[in-house]
């Protein structure tokens, strides 16, 4: 499948009003009884799921919201035009502090003026606010000086300043020279754009880097504030298209650059590896700090692989610690260590997700393998993190470029828990005792989204039950391209 490559740009609200105060005031009247669930748009205590179809209706795009009570609502733009790609990315978080989950929708191919045939879009982001009645249209984020930015091609939500409300990071990978990320709603400041050339980032920038094509958030040092992870899968640090990942502490103005040639990272940077094409965070060793999984779908394991072939693929896992990811231990996973047979077109690591599928408190890792029509699930062990023992290969009907679990923390995207789970969360955003996550697998080429339920089995077991998978819905236009 040819995935839609998106770029994100950090920009202010079109109205120019202060985002932080505007959101809180506008929605205080309707936030009557939200319980603070990480994926609960309507505050009824049941997780909800947003499914994007950016090629729906002549590529104008749409997002279908599957509410936990059985309702199905289709979201579109009021001024939708063919080619906009509404739903090119999704992010879920509590942006206004009302304890209802909110939804941000990327519209990376929208043009501010006349559409340029064959050109990249300027891009916007549409925000929908949760309420006891469900999602309601809110403000729109757009570039001040739009260019071929693909603003909204990647999104991530997380509490970057520790104020208890989520911030939104918007990627614009074709913005300016190499791409950029804009962070909205940081306490005490307006929209904040970060690029490779930002003073405290200090990286070389090339127009083809795609810095901001993938985003994730996680608290890697356990200080109560999330860091922002920026993937640049086409970054040519020393080799063409080797890729890079930058970990940003936006509140403190600190940056850590990672490649496959960084100290402590196994392997070596090679041409067209696409290190950073996919990102996921989870606590795999149950130490209270998030760990980072980095997809390298272009990694070639065969000596005869040709330049720019798809790649067998690999995943690097870097464990958080007191100093965050700086100097942390790491692992490199390929199908040579797991079930399955690596092939040059598998693209192992093209999609990633983390969730507690067996209910023991630590996260497991799900890895998309689109060339094999599969998702590989690695178990974790509290004493050492991920383990090669007992991994499960979940086979699908078609390509699987996107996976998403029912996750434990607000900044991440969420989906329904397994049957029998309460879905309740504790005050810190982690699950109440008894929570078991389920894995949501999307097959956009087939237009189908599936739930693979988890099962309680403490210890180093993946937890997912492929034999009990059920279809959540179908639709046109790459239905399932992004999940929230």
mmCIF file of C-alpha atoms in Angstrom, residues 41-44 46 48-49 64-73 131-135:
data_model
loop_
_atom_site.group_PDB
_atom_site.id
_atom_site.type_symbol
_atom_site.label_atom_id
_atom_site.label_comp_id
_atom_site.label_asym_id
_atom_site.label_seq_id
_atom_site.Cartn_x
_atom_site.Cartn_y
_atom_site.Cartn_z
ATOM 1 C CA UNK A 41 -15.535 11.546 24.446
ATOM 2 C CA UNK A 42 -18.978 11.660 26.104
ATOM 3 C CA UNK A 43 -18.178 10.984 29.755
ATOM 4 C CA UNK A 44 -20.319 7.854 30.080
ATOM 5 C CA UNK A 46 -17.114 3.691 28.210
ATOM 6 C CA UNK A 48 -14.907 5.432 22.326
ATOM 7 C CA UNK A 49 -12.995 5.013 19.058
ATOM 8 C CA UNK A 64 -16.289 7.948 12.067
ATOM 9 C CA UNK A 65 -16.705 7.972 15.849
ATOM 10 C CA UNK A 66 -17.776 4.651 17.360
ATOM 11 C CA UNK A 67 -19.188 5.463 20.784
ATOM 12 C CA UNK A 68 -19.163 2.860 23.541
ATOM 13 C CA UNK A 69 -22.972 2.928 23.732
ATOM 14 C CA UNK A 70 -23.291 1.772 20.115
ATOM 15 C CA UNK A 71 -23.777 5.149 18.435
ATOM 16 C CA UNK A 72 -21.911 5.833 15.211
ATOM 17 C CA UNK A 73 -21.322 9.467 14.156
ATOM 18 C CA UNK A 131 -18.926 16.756 26.216
ATOM 19 C CA UNK A 132 -21.675 14.671 27.853
ATOM 20 C CA UNK A 133 -23.424 14.839 24.459
ATOM 21 C CA UNK A 134 -20.355 13.664 22.538
ATOM 22 C CA UNK A 135 -17.847 15.466 20.338
#
